[in-house]
Amino acid sequence: MRTVDEHLAEVLAHAHPLEMLDVSLLDSRGCLLAEPVTAPWALPPFDAAGADGYAVIVSDVASATAATPVVLPVTDVVPAGYRASHAIGEGTAIRIGSGAPMPKGAQAVVPLEDTDGGTAQVAVHRAVGIGAGIRRAGEDLQKDQTVLPAGALVGAREVALLAAVGQARVTVRPRPRVVVMSTGTELVEPGAAMTPGLIPDSNGYMLTAAAQDAGAMAYRAGPVRDEQHALMDTLEDQLVRSDLIVTTGGVTAGTYDTMKTVLARLGAVEFTRVAISPGRAQGHGYLGPDHIPIFTLPGNPASAFVAFEVFVRPVIRRMLGHQQVFRPLIPARLTHPVTGVPKARTYLHGHLHGHADERLISPIEEGGLRGLRLADSLIVLPEDSGEIPAGAVVSVMPLSRS
Ligand code: AMP
Ligand code: MG
């Protein structure tokens, strides 16, 4: 019997970030940059009007008030995307759109609402200081400055920044392709006709979604019957398009031999008993010439979920290049007593509440998929913790969705 920590060390031993890959900007979302990105130009790239209004020389409008407006002739109109045809002349104004480059010589923009909005000439109602209403070149970033460091996680705001510095493609650690394969002769596709003895494949959907949540590109295969040919064919097909394979079912008595025989032909998979509750029967190994890692998880959905969270998710995170591959654990006070399973690290469904300085955790009585759905966290009880009374502080793993 292995401890959870020993099994984790084993499955992480050969998990590495994937080879860097050049991808289009939106495909980089959720990935970590493999290389730093520097700005090929300043951001903003030029002095631009920050609002719709009139570009002016500040001394020309120094005396302007609502009661005594200064009236200036308007010599040009520059919408965003255009440039002024000439430098600003003393005692004149240029109508300018937000985002348009400042005309040469102009010192400020008087916003439209501080004028009469005139076309041939404009009445300015308020004085402005030098630089007012201007977004300066390089205000956000200087040319050659680091826009994002290697290892930065790309989300919506990073994508915006990368687009703004002209990066149509970026070099990232790609998402691992994870294939989730359910095994079990009793399994059918959700929606298929149900006869007694058959159940829909919920694990396949659950773990594919969980792998996607972890950042992987995940696909379902199966459900596959507990038969050697069916298992072999599906695994061989999936091997060529995956960086990681996760199976569920077929690792307890009954069907164990089928799974074991097939996997032995494709690679080296070790079936171990891990001191974890739920789900002691765990398999891990490598298949095919490319040594694609495989996890064989228990078929029981609650066990499969815990095994995914505890063992598979950190491997996916490592493949993505994350430094922090584990979900953070936080302390919380039990509202009800709980009991750990002897000689195992025990994971229980919990609901986290209270507030930041007094977090409370309530065990969820319901089991199965419904209990799992009600849980927003796992209560993690150390090996041999026995009965733990209400009021004790325990470690909790919140199952946040990102
Ligand atoms: P096994 O590990 O194959 O012996 O399965 C243990 C229990 O989990 C059995 O009750 C199975 O019917 C159930 N089970 C196995 N695989 C799935 C699955 N993909 N979806 C839902 N239940 C499953
Ligand atoms: Mg089965």
Coordinates of N, CA and C and ligand atoms in Angstrom, one line a residue, residues 181-188 197 199-207 223 226 248-256 281 297-304 369, ligand 1:
M181 N -11.5 7.9 -21.1 CA -12.2 6.7 -21.7 C -12.8 6.0 -20.5
S182 N -14.1 5.8 -20.6 CA -14.9 5.1 -19.6 C -15.0 3.6 -20.1
T183 N -14.8 2.7 -19.1 CA -14.9 1.3 -19.5 C -16.0 0.7 -18.6
G184 N -16.8 -0.2 -19.1 CA -17.8 -0.9 -18.4 C -18.9 -1.3 -19.4
T185 N -19.2 -2.5 -19.3 CA -20.2 -3.1 -20.3 C -21.6 -2.5 -20.0
E186 N -21.8 -2.0 -18.7 CA -23.1 -1.5 -18.3 C -23.3 -0.1 -18.8
L187 N -22.3 0.5 -19.4 CA -22.4 2.0 -19.7 C -23.0 2.2 -21.1
V188 N -23.8 3.3 -21.2 CA -24.4 3.7 -22.5 C -24.2 5.2 -22.5
G197 N -30.1 -2.7 -16.0 CA -28.7 -3.1 -15.9 C -27.8 -2.1 -16.6
I199 N -26.5 1.8 -17.3 CA -26.5 3.2 -16.7 C -25.7 4.1 -17.7
P200 N -26.1 5.4 -17.7 CA -25.3 6.3 -18.6 C -23.9 6.5 -18.1
D201 N -23.0 6.8 -19.0 CA -21.6 7.1 -18.6 C -21.5 8.5 -18.1
S202 N -21.5 8.6 -16.8 CA -21.4 10.0 -16.2 C -19.9 10.3 -16.0
N203 N -19.1 9.3 -15.7 CA -17.6 9.6 -15.4 C -17.0 10.3 -16.6
G204 N -17.3 9.7 -17.8 CA -16.6 10.3 -19.0 C -16.9 11.8 -19.2
Y205 N -18.1 12.1 -18.9 CA -18.5 13.6 -19.0 C -17.9 14.4 -17.9
M206 N -18.0 13.8 -16.7 CA -17.4 14.5 -15.5 C -15.9 14.8 -15.7
L207 N -15.2 13.8 -16.0 CA -13.7 14.0 -16.1 C -13.3 14.7 -17.3
P223 N -18.2 5.2 -24.1 CA -17.8 4.1 -23.2 C -17.5 2.8 -24.0
D226 N -16.2 -4.0 -21.4 CA -15.1 -4.7 -20.7 C -14.7 -5.9 -21.6
T248 N -11.6 5.1 -16.6 CA -12.3 4.8 -15.3 C -12.9 3.4 -15.5
G249 N -13.0 2.7 -14.4 CA -13.6 1.4 -14.3 C -12.6 0.3 -14.7
G250 N -13.1 -0.9 -14.4 CA -12.3 -2.1 -14.8 C -11.0 -2.3 -14.0
V251 N -10.9 -1.7 -12.8 CA -9.7 -2.0 -12.0 C -10.0 -2.7 -10.7
T252 N -11.3 -3.0 -10.5 CA -11.6 -3.8 -9.3 C -11.9 -5.3 -9.8
A253 N -11.9 -6.2 -8.9 CA -12.0 -7.6 -9.2 C -12.7 -7.9 -10.5
G254 N -13.5 -8.8 -10.8 CA -14.3 -9.0 -12.0 C -13.7 -8.7 -13.3
T255 N -13.4 -7.4 -13.6 CA -13.0 -7.0 -15.0 C -11.5 -6.6 -15.0
Y256 N -10.9 -6.7 -13.8 CA -9.5 -6.3 -13.6 C -8.6 -7.0 -14.6
A281 N -8.0 1.6 -5.4 CA -7.4 0.9 -6.6 C -7.0 2.0 -7.6
L297 N -8.4 5.0 -13.3 CA -9.1 5.4 -12.0 C -10.3 4.5 -11.7
P298 N -10.7 4.4 -10.5 CA -11.8 3.6 -10.2 C -13.1 4.0 -10.9
G299 N -14.0 3.1 -11.0 CA -15.3 3.4 -11.8 C -16.3 4.1 -10.9
N300 N -16.3 3.9 -9.7 CA -17.2 4.6 -8.8 C -17.0 6.1 -9.0
P301 N -18.1 6.8 -9.4 CA -18.0 8.3 -9.8 C -17.3 9.1 -8.7
A302 N -17.7 8.9 -7.5 CA -17.2 9.8 -6.4 C -15.7 9.5 -6.2
S303 N -15.3 8.2 -6.4 CA -13.9 7.8 -6.2 C -13.1 8.4 -7.4
A304 N -13.7 8.3 -8.6 CA -13.0 8.8 -9.8 C -12.8 10.3 -9.7
L369 N -23.2 11.2 -6.8 CA -23.1 12.3 -7.6 C -23.8 13.5 -7.1
Ligands
AMP1 P1 -15.8 -0.6 -11.6 O1 -14.6 0.2 -11.1 O2 -15.8 -0.7 -13.1 O3 -16.0 -1.9 -10.9 O4 -17.1 0.3 -11.3 C1 -17.5 0.6 -10.0 C2 -18.9 1.2 -10.0 O5 -18.9 2.4 -10.7 C3 -20.0 0.4 -10.7 O6 -21.2 0.5 -10.0 C4 -20.1 1.0 -12.0 O7 -21.3 0.7 -12.7 C5 -19.8 2.4 -11.8 N1 -19.3 3.1 -13.0 C6 -18.2 2.6 -13.6 N2 -17.9 3.4 -14.6 C7 -18.8 4.4 -14.7 C8 -19.1 5.5 -15.5 N3 -18.3 5.8 -16.5 N4 -20.1 6.3 -15.2 C9 -20.9 6.0 -14.2 N5 -20.7 5.0 -13.3 C10 -19.7 4.2 -13.6

